[in-house]
């Protein structure tokens, strides 16, 4: 296995996407760093600075869903700053490059771990949000989803109008099972993929981190876009060492040039 770094890597990444029968992408918090949303781990990470949050959000929600909702809606609460950052954020050149790759037929699906809605705002059409989307609420029984603003919050916790189940933020809490519908979609995409572009993720949180391994095990190609080493760097075929907002547009431009559509 030859691993390409630096300038050769951009060309190698573009060529791998063009060669692939079914290329997909997996993105993480690093994609949104250039939109002003800090990552969790690594340099500048929220948890690097403040330590990890409690890992039992799901257990706390089930124990007292009304209290969990009150904390989430508290204008002075800890979630307020995150919500303000999410509301102010806009897609960056990295998001837009993934939309362009999809439009060129070089991405069949983007699996994102991000809950910030930026891929959707950027125009990504084939998108699987494995950790949910902060702008949606979801029924924990039937997985029906609504935009947050469509849900009446005069009575907490809100209940599903389809099945009467409890509604919660679509963002997957720590300890919460990934909703079966989106997990099955992500696993199906990874089983179909012969190439995966992994951008902006430390590749440490499962089951998302299993997706590139699934592609590797079936002798597919792994491309990594990240300014720093990750768990995947040692097994990736192509490593583009740089920020997504710079690297992804260069990969898209190289693909256009190689395909003769520049
Ligand atoms: N471009 C690309 N990658 C970047 C950039 C950038 N500009 N800046 C930082 N990175 C990389 C970091 O090097 C790191 O590898 O983004 C990655 C961010 O890693 P994490 O903070 O661990 O985020 P992520 O991998 O998405 O975390 C997975 O963990 O906390 C849970 O649910 C949360 O979805 C999240 C999951």
XYZ file of N, CA and C and ligand atoms in Angstrom:
822
model
N 0.864 -1.180 0.000
C 0.000 0.000 0.000
C 0.902 1.233 0.000
N 0.678 2.120 -0.976
C 1.451 3.366 -1.005
C 0.596 4.464 -0.413
N 1.153 5.224 0.519
C 0.393 6.357 1.071
C 0.976 7.642 0.502
N 0.076 8.462 -0.008
C 0.504 9.730 -0.609
C 0.311 10.867 0.393
N 1.302 11.719 0.521
C 1.195 12.914 1.357
C 1.389 14.156 0.488
N 0.964 15.323 1.054
C 1.205 16.634 0.441
C 0.634 16.701 -0.975
N 1.345 17.384 -1.893
C 0.734 17.695 -3.202
C 0.311 16.434 -3.945
N 1.129 15.381 -3.874
C 0.731 14.150 -4.590
C -0.596 13.644 -4.040
N -0.842 13.951 -2.778
C -2.032 13.392 -2.125
C -3.304 13.975 -2.734
N -3.256 15.249 -3.103
C -4.447 15.878 -3.688
C -4.795 15.152 -4.989
N -3.768 14.943 -5.820
C -4.005 14.246 -7.107
C -4.457 12.813 -6.865
N -3.804 12.166 -5.887
C -4.138 10.752 -5.616
C -5.562 10.638 -5.080
N -5.971 11.604 -4.255
C -7.339 11.573 -3.703
C -8.355 11.750 -4.828
N -8.103 12.709 -5.709
C -9.024 12.956 -6.825
C -9.094 11.728 -7.732
N -7.945 11.148 -8.012
C -7.908 9.972 -8.916
C -8.654 8.796 -8.280
N -8.516 8.636 -6.951
C -9.188 7.525 -6.267
C -10.707 7.706 -6.327
N -11.166 8.937 -6.149
C -12.612 9.189 -6.225
C -13.114 8.932 -7.644
N -12.340 9.328 -8.648
C -12.764 9.134 -10.047
C -12.782 7.646 -10.409
N -11.853 6.886 -9.814
C -11.732 5.449 -10.128
C -12.834 4.634 -9.432
N -13.333 5.164 -8.327
C -14.221 4.371 -7.465
C -15.571 4.123 -8.134
N -16.128 2.963 -7.814
C -17.487 2.633 -8.293
C -18.523 3.283 -7.380
N -18.223 3.312 -6.041
C -19.199 3.811 -5.078
C -18.461 4.574 -3.970
N -17.997 5.808 -4.236
C -17.296 6.580 -3.209
C -18.273 7.242 -2.242
N -17.907 7.237 -0.936
C -18.711 7.950 0.068
C -17.775 8.805 0.906
N -18.356 9.618 1.784
C -17.536 10.438 2.681
C -18.012 10.224 4.114
N -17.080 10.376 5.042
C -17.391 10.427 6.473
C -16.771 11.711 7.004
N -17.623 12.572 7.618
C -17.070 13.832 8.141
C -17.281 13.925 9.647
N -16.451 14.782 10.257
C -16.542 15.045 11.693
C -16.375 16.524 11.964
N -16.226 16.820 13.251
C -16.235 18.214 13.722
C -15.201 19.090 13.025
N -14.124 18.488 12.537
C -13.092 19.277 11.854
C -13.622 19.988 10.623
N -14.692 19.421 9.990
C -15.272 20.078 8.804
C -15.829 21.458 9.190
N -16.328 21.596 10.429
C -17.006 22.838 10.811
C -16.104 23.811 11.552
N -14.825 23.424 11.760
C -13.892 24.334 12.462
C -13.781 25.643 11.690
N -13.722 25.573 10.369
C -13.569 26.815 9.577
C -14.900 27.546 9.412
N -15.946 27.017 10.070
C -17.222 27.747 10.170
C -17.384 28.321 11.574
N -16.315 28.213 12.384
C -16.342 28.837 13.711
C -16.824 27.924 14.823
N -16.999 26.633 14.521
C -17.436 25.695 15.573
C -16.232 24.851 15.982
N -15.769 24.978 17.237
C -14.560 24.242 17.634
C -14.804 22.739 17.636
N -13.740 21.949 17.446
C -13.880 20.505 17.541
C -13.999 20.094 19.010
N -14.088 18.796 19.249
C -14.175 18.311 20.641
C -12.785 17.982 21.184
N -11.996 17.301 20.328
C -10.697 16.761 20.777
C -9.573 17.430 19.979
N -8.360 17.202 20.396
C -7.206 17.732 19.668
C -7.043 19.218 19.943
N -6.106 19.849 19.215
C -5.804 21.261 19.454
C -7.060 22.140 19.320
N -7.328 22.948 20.328
C -8.474 23.868 20.289
C -9.794 23.190 20.578
N -9.732 21.893 20.928
C -10.967 21.151 21.165
C -11.687 21.600 22.434
N -13.031 21.584 22.374
C -13.842 21.990 23.532
C -13.484 21.137 24.742
N -13.303 19.840 24.509
C -13.050 18.945 25.636
C -11.581 18.963 26.029
N -10.750 19.363 25.074
C -9.339 19.529 25.427
C -9.238 20.641 26.477
N -10.096 21.674 26.308
C -10.075 22.834 27.223
C -10.856 22.544 28.500
N -12.114 22.036 28.328
C -13.015 22.000 29.491
C -13.220 20.603 30.062
N -12.543 19.594 29.473
C -12.796 18.224 29.951
C -14.078 17.674 29.339
N -14.190 16.350 29.333
C -15.342 15.717 28.690
C -16.608 15.957 29.508
N -17.760 16.097 28.823
C -19.033 16.259 29.533
C -19.449 14.907 30.131
N -20.504 14.901 30.951
C -20.980 13.609 31.483
C -21.387 12.694 30.324
N -21.052 11.423 30.430
C -21.285 10.501 29.320
C -22.616 9.772 29.494
N -23.516 10.362 30.313
C -24.771 9.629 30.576
C -25.994 10.466 30.244
N -25.872 11.271 29.172
C -26.990 12.148 28.794
C -28.269 11.376 28.558
N -28.154 10.186 27.939
C -29.342 9.391 27.611
C -30.025 8.892 28.903
N -29.217 8.417 29.815
C -29.734 7.921 31.108
C -30.435 9.062 31.855
N -29.816 10.256 31.824
C -30.425 11.401 32.527
C -31.736 11.800 31.850
N -31.771 11.731 30.512
C -33.008 12.109 29.810
C -34.134 11.156 30.209
N -33.838 9.858 30.172
C -34.890 8.866 30.476
C -35.354 8.986 31.934
N -34.414 9.349 32.809
C -34.756 9.442 34.247
C -35.711 10.600 34.504
N -35.524 11.716 33.767
C -36.397 12.878 33.979
C -36.440 13.725 32.708
N -37.258 13.298 31.732
C -37.291 13.992 30.427
C -37.710 15.457 30.560
N -38.595 15.763 31.528
C -39.019 17.163 31.684
C -37.840 18.022 32.126
N -37.081 17.540 33.090
C -35.900 18.307 33.552
C -34.891 18.452 32.422
N -34.706 17.383 31.659
C -33.735 17.447 30.539
C -34.166 18.527 29.542
N -35.467 18.586 29.267
C -35.957 19.624 28.344
C -35.773 21.014 28.963
N -36.063 21.154 30.250
C -35.945 22.485 30.891
C -34.484 22.969 30.811
N -33.545 22.045 31.060
C -32.126 22.429 30.993
C -31.759 22.858 29.575
N -32.290 22.117 28.596
C -31.956 22.409 27.193
C -32.509 23.772 26.775
N -33.673 24.124 27.324
C -34.339 25.380 26.910
C -33.913 26.560 27.778
N -33.134 26.274 28.836
C -32.765 27.338 29.776
C -31.907 28.410 29.081
N -32.416 29.645 28.987
C -31.650 30.691 28.280
C -30.301 30.990 28.931
N -30.151 30.637 30.192
C -28.860 30.857 30.870
C -28.056 29.552 30.940
N -28.612 28.498 30.336
C -27.969 27.195 30.527
C -26.691 27.030 29.697
N -25.948 25.940 29.945
C -24.674 25.696 29.255
C -24.850 25.448 27.747
N -26.088 25.035 27.343
C -26.293 24.736 25.916
C -26.439 26.022 25.100
N -26.743 27.147 25.818
C -27.086 28.379 25.100
C -25.957 28.805 24.171
N -24.690 28.780 24.691
C -23.559 29.249 23.849
C -23.416 28.373 22.611
N -23.569 27.052 22.815
C -23.444 26.137 21.657
C -24.522 26.455 20.627
N -25.759 26.651 21.092
C -26.854 26.933 20.154
C -26.594 28.239 19.399
N -26.035 29.222 20.102
C -25.760 30.509 19.433
C -24.681 30.332 18.365
N -23.639 29.525 18.699
C -22.579 29.256 17.698
C -23.171 28.511 16.500
N -24.030 27.531 16.766
C -24.615 26.749 15.666
C -25.469 27.646 14.778
N -26.267 28.527 15.415
C -27.177 29.404 14.642
C -26.393 30.373 13.767
N -25.196 30.789 14.262
C -24.407 31.802 13.516
C -23.559 31.157 12.426
N -23.337 29.849 12.525
C -22.384 29.194 11.608
C -22.971 29.052 10.211
N -22.086 29.164 9.237
C -22.467 28.961 7.837
C -21.502 27.965 7.215
N -21.952 27.243 6.172
C -21.057 26.282 5.525
C -19.777 26.963 5.040
N -18.649 26.234 5.087
C -17.395 26.788 4.574
C -17.039 26.094 3.263
N -15.885 26.426 2.713
C -15.486 25.903 1.387
C -15.379 24.374 1.402
N -15.117 23.810 2.574
C -15.037 22.343 2.652
C -16.404 21.706 2.426
N -17.437 22.264 3.070
C -18.800 21.756 2.854
C -19.183 21.879 1.378
N -18.893 23.042 0.809
C -19.301 23.311 -0.581
C -18.568 22.381 -1.552
N -17.310 22.048 -1.232
C -16.545 21.141 -2.105
C -17.162 19.744 -2.093
N -17.688 19.314 -0.940
C -18.330 17.985 -0.880
C -19.620 17.978 -1.702
N -20.338 19.110 -1.714
C -21.536 19.209 -2.559
C -21.126 19.108 -4.028
N -20.020 19.774 -4.375
C -19.535 19.752 -5.761
C -19.129 18.324 -6.166
N -18.457 17.622 -5.251
C -18.057 16.240 -5.556
C -19.296 15.371 -5.756
N -20.325 15.615 -4.945
C -21.586 14.861 -5.120
C -22.193 15.175 -6.489
N -22.193 16.438 -6.860
C -22.781 16.844 -8.156
C -21.983 16.263 -9.332
N -20.668 16.015 -9.084
C -19.831 15.401 -10.146
C -20.011 13.890 -10.169
N -20.836 13.363 -9.248
C -21.019 11.908 -9.165
C -19.878 11.238 -8.430
N -19.076 12.030 -7.686
C -17.903 11.463 -6.996
C -18.137 11.255 -5.506
N -19.385 11.475 -5.069
C -19.785 11.099 -3.705
C -21.206 10.577 -3.801
N -21.434 9.334 -3.359
C -22.783 8.765 -3.429
C -23.567 9.052 -2.147
N -22.802 9.271 -1.047
C -23.441 9.602 0.224
C -22.387 10.238 1.123
N -22.823 11.198 1.933
C -21.957 11.765 2.973
C -22.536 11.379 4.328
N -21.765 10.627 5.107
C -22.154 10.317 6.485
C -21.460 11.349 7.364
N -22.251 12.096 8.138
C -21.615 13.080 9.002
C -21.911 12.782 10.468
N -20.910 13.065 11.311
C -21.088 12.946 12.768
C -21.532 14.287 13.350
N -21.563 15.304 12.472
C -21.871 16.657 12.929
C -23.375 16.861 13.033
N -23.763 17.640 14.028
C -25.195 17.883 14.287
C -25.590 19.308 13.893
N -24.643 20.011 13.217
C -24.796 21.459 12.999
C -25.585 21.844 11.753
N -26.047 20.842 10.985
C -26.919 21.126 9.827
C -26.163 21.776 8.667
N -24.857 21.971 8.780
C -24.133 22.731 7.750
C -24.042 21.989 6.416
N -23.944 20.670 6.437
C -23.935 19.936 5.152
C -25.278 20.134 4.436
N -26.339 20.113 5.211
C -27.677 20.241 4.606
C -27.859 21.658 4.057
N -27.435 22.654 4.823
C -27.516 24.052 4.363
C -26.664 24.232 3.094
N -25.503 23.560 3.057
C -24.609 23.712 1.892
C -25.217 23.105 0.634
N -26.191 22.181 0.820
C -26.845 21.588 -0.348
C -26.539 20.123 -0.570
N -25.890 19.475 0.441
C -25.614 18.030 0.280
C -26.947 17.299 0.213
N -27.139 16.481 -0.823
C -28.450 15.849 -0.974
C -28.470 14.460 -0.339
N -27.418 13.669 -0.618
C -27.355 12.309 -0.050
C -26.565 12.406 1.248
N -27.290 12.513 2.360
C -26.661 12.844 3.648
C -27.247 11.949 4.729
N -26.363 11.342 5.535
C -26.813 10.537 6.688
C -26.171 11.141 7.937
N -27.021 11.632 8.842
C -26.517 12.324 10.050
C -26.512 11.332 11.217
N -25.384 10.615 11.365
C -25.341 9.478 12.292
C -25.499 9.912 13.746
N -25.172 11.155 14.076
C -25.371 11.636 15.454
C -26.526 12.616 15.548
N -27.344 12.652 14.502
C -28.544 13.473 14.527
C -28.288 14.887 14.054
N -29.306 15.723 14.252
C -29.274 17.103 13.759
C -29.909 17.996 14.821
N -29.170 18.995 15.284
C -29.621 19.835 16.412
C -30.841 20.673 16.062
N -31.204 20.772 14.793
C -32.375 21.585 14.438
C -33.650 20.750 14.425
N -33.507 19.441 14.712
C -34.683 18.556 14.651
C -34.988 17.982 16.031
N -36.250 17.555 16.221
C -36.585 16.721 17.384
C -37.050 15.366 16.851
N -36.894 14.333 17.673
C -37.160 12.962 17.223
C -37.927 12.229 18.315
N -38.871 11.392 17.865
C -39.582 10.521 18.802
C -38.681 9.329 19.134
N -38.491 9.055 20.425
C -37.554 7.968 20.787
C -38.209 6.596 20.594
N -39.526 6.607 20.281
C -40.181 5.314 20.017
C -40.203 4.988 18.524
N -40.780 5.953 17.726
C -40.984 5.621 16.294
C -40.002 6.332 15.360
N -39.110 7.172 15.954
C -38.048 7.878 15.193
C -38.600 8.909 14.214
N -39.893 9.269 14.354
C -40.420 10.388 13.534
C -39.664 11.659 13.914
N -39.378 12.533 12.916
C -38.600 13.740 13.178
C -39.346 14.972 12.669
N -39.186 16.100 13.409
C -39.781 17.372 13.007
C -38.736 18.477 13.198
N -38.820 19.565 12.437
C -38.014 20.747 12.770
C -38.385 21.216 14.180
N -37.395 21.608 14.963
C -37.605 21.947 16.372
C -38.705 22.996 16.541
N -38.749 23.961 15.596
C -39.703 25.085 15.771
C -41.152 24.651 15.517
N -41.354 23.436 14.990
C -42.733 22.987 14.730
C -43.352 22.298 15.931
N -42.562 22.156 17.008
C -43.051 21.406 18.174
C -43.488 22.366 19.267
N -44.734 22.163 19.751
C -45.232 22.999 20.870
C -44.472 22.595 22.134
N -43.958 23.597 22.846
C -43.184 23.320 24.064
C -43.889 23.874 25.302
N -45.223 24.068 25.150
C -45.944 24.581 26.334
C -46.100 23.492 27.397
N -46.089 22.239 26.933
C -46.120 21.120 27.887
C -44.829 20.308 27.690
N -44.072 20.092 28.763
C -42.810 19.345 28.655
C -42.929 18.049 29.466
N -42.375 16.948 29.010
C -41.744 16.798 27.688
C -42.806 16.688 26.587
N -42.508 17.202 25.379
C -43.443 17.062 24.259
C -43.574 15.600 23.852
N -44.778 15.253 23.367
C -45.032 13.863 22.976
C -45.262 13.764 21.470
N -44.956 12.600 20.931
C -45.089 12.344 19.497
C -46.571 12.322 19.111
N -46.915 13.050 18.053
C -48.322 13.053 17.613
C -48.645 11.773 16.841
N -47.598 11.002 16.448
C -47.859 9.742 15.740
C -48.133 8.606 16.721
N -47.253 8.486 17.738
C -47.366 7.281 18.576
C -47.435 7.603 20.070
N -47.348 8.908 20.414
C -47.441 9.261 21.837
C -46.123 9.091 22.585
N -45.060 8.716 21.833
C -43.755 8.529 22.498
C -43.134 9.852 22.904
N -42.056 9.762 23.699
C -41.360 10.968 24.152
C -40.560 11.578 22.996
N -40.611 12.908 22.894
C -39.769 13.594 21.910
C -38.506 14.118 22.595
N -37.400 14.056 21.901
C -36.143 14.661 22.395
C -35.429 15.283 21.206
N -34.375 16.043 21.503
C -33.563 16.566 20.409
C -33.086 15.397 19.560
N -33.006 15.606 18.258
C -32.520 14.534 17.367
C -31.038 14.264 17.606
N -30.343 15.207 18.258
C -28.924 14.980 18.580
C -28.803 13.762 19.481
N -27.992 12.799 19.061
C -27.853 11.538 19.809
C -27.075 11.828 21.091
N -27.666 11.511 22.241
C -26.999 11.758 23.538
C -25.988 10.650 23.815
N -25.029 10.928 24.697
C -24.063 9.884 25.075
C -24.793 8.746 25.770
N -24.561 7.544 25.303
C -25.223 6.355 25.857
C -26.475 5.996 25.089
N -26.945 6.901 24.214
C -28.163 6.632 23.432
C -27.822 5.789 22.212
N -28.614 4.751 21.935
C -28.361 3.971 20.716
C -28.552 4.874 19.489
N -27.747 4.680 18.467
C -27.973 5.417 17.209
C -29.338 4.959 16.672
N -30.224 5.904 16.294
C -31.542 5.499 15.781
C -31.383 4.461 14.659
N -32.142 3.365 14.727
C -31.955 2.246 13.789
C -32.031 2.659 12.324
N -32.905 3.614 12.003
C -33.068 3.970 10.575
C -31.765 4.562 10.016
N -31.144 5.458 10.781
C -29.939 6.117 10.244
C -28.729 5.187 10.353
N -28.683 4.354 11.409
C -27.554 3.414 11.546
C -27.552 2.421 10.384
N -28.731 1.909 10.050
C -28.815 0.929 8.953
C -28.378 1.570 7.637
N -28.788 2.848 7.439
C -28.387 3.551 6.205
C -26.866 3.683 6.152
N -26.246 4.081 7.259
C -24.774 4.278 7.273
C -24.043 2.963 7.026
N -24.517 1.900 7.647
C -23.845 0.602 7.462
C -24.033 0.087 6.030
N -25.206 0.350 5.462
C -25.465 -0.054 4.073
C -24.540 0.706 3.125
N -24.382 1.998 3.387
C -23.506 2.807 2.522
C -22.061 2.301 2.613
N -21.610 1.994 3.840
C -20.215 1.526 3.995
C -20.024 0.172 3.321
N -21.037 -0.690 3.371
C -20.943 -1.992 2.712
C -20.890 -1.840 1.195
N -21.500 -0.780 0.679
C -21.514 -0.565 -0.784
C -20.249 0.140 -1.266
N -19.568 0.847 -0.355
C -18.482 1.747 -0.763
C -17.190 1.001 -1.084
N -16.509 1.446 -2.165
C -15.154 0.940 -2.445
C -14.127 2.050 -2.269
N -14.630 3.199 -1.761
C -13.710 4.309 -1.454
C -14.410 5.205 -0.431
N -13.662 5.630 0.603
C -14.266 6.519 1.616
C -13.314 7.678 1.879
N -13.858 8.890 1.746
C -13.121 10.131 1.999
C -13.438 10.531 3.433
N -12.462 10.428 4.333
C -12.677 10.674 5.765
C -12.088 12.035 6.099
N -12.960 13.005 6.399
C -12.486 14.383 6.567
C -12.932 14.945 7.916
N -11.943 15.455 8.681
C -12.269 16.213 9.890
C -12.765 15.392 11.048
N -12.269 14.156 11.155
C -12.688 13.360 12.305
C -11.493 12.650 12.925
N -11.541 12.560 14.280
C -10.468 11.847 14.991
C -10.638 10.342 14.826
N -11.753 9.924 14.247
C -12.011 8.496 13.963
C -11.878 7.653 15.234
N -12.460 8.162 16.323
C -12.331 7.449 17.610
C -13.678 7.016 18.185
N -14.788 7.531 17.613
C -16.104 7.255 18.212
C -16.875 6.286 17.324
N -17.292 5.177 17.940
C -18.032 4.147 17.202
C -19.527 4.353 17.393
N -20.364 3.904 16.430
C -20.016 3.081 15.261
C -19.488 3.858 14.057
N -19.462 5.195 14.074
C -18.993 5.947 12.885
C -17.580 5.524 12.519
N -16.723 5.359 13.514
C -15.304 5.052 13.233
C -15.139 3.670 12.603
N -16.196 2.844 12.692
C -16.102 1.502 12.080
C -16.295 1.550 10.568
N -16.879 2.639 10.066
C -17.214 2.700 8.641
C -15.967 2.642 7.750
N -14.914 3.450 8.030
C -13.715 3.337 7.182
C -13.063 1.958 7.293
N -13.146 1.357 8.476
C -12.555 0.023 8.664
C -13.303 -0.994 7.801
N -14.623 -0.842 7.749
C -15.459 -1.720 6.902
C -15.001 -1.627 5.443
N -14.728 -0.404 4.993
C -14.305 -0.210 3.588
C -12.914 -0.822 3.383
N -12.028 -0.599 4.370
C -10.665 -1.162 4.291
C -10.719 -2.675 4.213
N -11.565 -3.267 5.065
C -11.602 -4.743 5.142
C -12.082 -5.373 3.835
N -12.804 -4.600 3.056
C -13.245 -5.091 1.741
C -12.348 -4.548 0.642
N -11.092 -4.194 1.077
C -10.048 -3.770 0.134
C -10.408 -2.491 -0.621
N -11.231 -1.654 0.036
C -11.536 -0.349 -0.551
C -10.446 0.651 -0.218
N -10.559 1.870 -0.761
C -9.551 2.921 -0.580
C -10.002 3.893 0.497
N -9.082 4.235 1.402
C -9.377 5.221 2.442
C -8.532 6.467 2.185
N -9.219 7.597 2.075
C -8.558 8.899 1.901
C -8.802 9.693 3.177
N -7.754 10.233 3.789
C -7.937 11.035 5.003
C -7.581 12.494 4.732
N -8.477 13.403 5.175
C -8.195 14.847 5.113
C -8.220 15.364 6.534
N -7.065 15.785 7.052
C -6.966 16.197 8.448
C -5.621 16.903 8.632
N -5.611 18.037 9.392
C -4.304 18.675 9.619
C -3.386 17.857 10.518
N -3.969 16.900 11.257
C -3.171 16.133 12.223
C -3.346 14.634 12.030
N -2.442 13.854 12.635
C -2.557 12.394 12.597
C -3.798 11.953 13.363
N -4.373 10.835 12.907
C -5.502 10.257 13.644
C -5.294 8.739 13.720
N -6.295 8.057 14.268
C -6.265 6.583 14.341
C -6.202 5.969 12.946
N -6.612 6.706 11.940
C -6.689 6.146 10.588
C -5.419 6.387 9.772
N -4.612 7.356 10.196
C -3.493 7.791 9.343
C -2.621 6.616 8.907
N -2.377 5.697 9.839
C -1.466 4.585 9.529
C -2.022 3.593 8.516
N -3.331 3.590 8.293
C -3.919 2.599 7.369
C -4.543 3.263 6.135
N -4.535 4.596 6.109
C -5.135 5.286 4.948
C -4.223 5.136 3.729
N -4.813 5.046 2.555
C -4.028 4.953 1.308
C -3.546 6.340 0.893
N -4.362 7.370 1.211
C -4.022 8.737 0.838
C -4.256 9.617 2.068
N -3.260 10.411 2.429
C -3.409 11.325 3.573
C -3.163 12.748 3.080
N -4.204 13.564 3.111
C -4.062 14.972 2.730
C -3.950 15.741 4.037
N -2.740 16.167 4.361
C -2.452 16.787 5.661
C -2.759 18.280 5.576
N -3.995 18.677 5.887
C -4.336 20.104 5.841
C -5.782 20.304 6.237
N -6.209 21.586 6.365
C -7.575 21.875 6.759
C -8.560 21.558 5.637
N -9.743 21.098 6.017
C -10.739 20.670 5.020
C -11.118 21.798 4.072
N -11.206 23.030 4.623
C -11.629 24.173 3.806
C -10.658 24.488 2.689
N -9.426 23.987 2.826
C -8.426 24.198 1.762
C -8.285 22.938 0.922
N -8.199 21.793 1.606
C -7.901 20.528 0.904
C -9.053 20.063 0.023
N -10.293 20.133 0.529
C -11.419 19.574 -0.241
C -11.669 20.331 -1.539
N -11.635 21.679 -1.538
C -11.764 22.366 -2.832
C -10.639 22.008 -3.805
N -9.414 21.750 -3.281
C -8.305 21.377 -4.166
C -8.534 19.988 -4.743
N -9.105 19.105 -3.941
C -9.411 17.757 -4.462
C -10.488 17.843 -5.543
N -11.513 18.664 -5.298
C -12.585 18.811 -6.293
C -12.035 19.413 -7.587
N -11.142 20.409 -7.451
C -10.555 21.047 -8.645
C -9.692 20.040 -9.411
N -8.926 19.239 -8.679
C -8.078 18.231 -9.343
C -8.949 17.203 -10.058
N -10.072 16.833 -9.426
C -10.976 15.850 -10.068
C -11.554 16.428 -11.347
N -11.935 17.721 -11.307
C -12.461 18.368 -12.519
C -11.389 18.381 -13.601
N -10.148 18.700 -13.193
C -9.056 18.790 -14.173
C -8.796 17.417 -14.786
N -8.682 16.386 -13.939
C -8.388 15.027 -14.447
C -9.530 14.538 -15.341
N -10.773 14.866 -14.925
C -11.942 14.405 -15.722
C -12.127 15.251 -16.963
N -11.316 16.334 -17.095
C -11.387 17.168 -18.295
C -12.602 18.069 -18.304
N -13.137 18.300 -17.059
C -14.324 19.177 -17.009
C -13.981 20.477 -16.289
N -12.649 20.760 -16.179
C -12.249 21.957 -15.402
C -12.670 23.212 -16.169
N -10.093 20.566 8.822
C -10.136 19.210 8.948
N -9.981 18.569 10.128
C -9.752 19.333 11.208
C -9.678 20.745 11.161
C -9.862 21.358 9.902
N -9.806 22.689 9.752
N -9.430 21.197 12.422
C -9.351 20.116 13.216
N -9.531 18.999 12.498
C -9.553 17.595 12.924
C -8.814 17.299 14.200
O -7.445 17.006 13.923
C -9.539 16.032 14.680
O -8.943 14.869 14.122
O -10.909 17.283 13.203
C -10.946 16.196 14.115
C -11.986 16.526 15.176
O -12.042 15.411 16.031
P -13.138 15.384 17.191
O -13.138 16.695 17.898
O -12.914 14.116 17.951
O -14.535 15.332 16.413
P -15.229 14.059 15.784
O -14.229 13.101 15.240
O -16.290 14.553 14.875
O -15.931 13.406 17.078
C -16.805 12.336 16.855
O -17.485 12.430 19.152
O -17.873 13.899 20.781
C -18.496 13.032 19.956
O -20.653 13.131 19.070
C -19.425 13.797 19.083
O -19.759 13.594 16.704
C -18.772 13.709 17.716
C -17.944 12.428 17.819
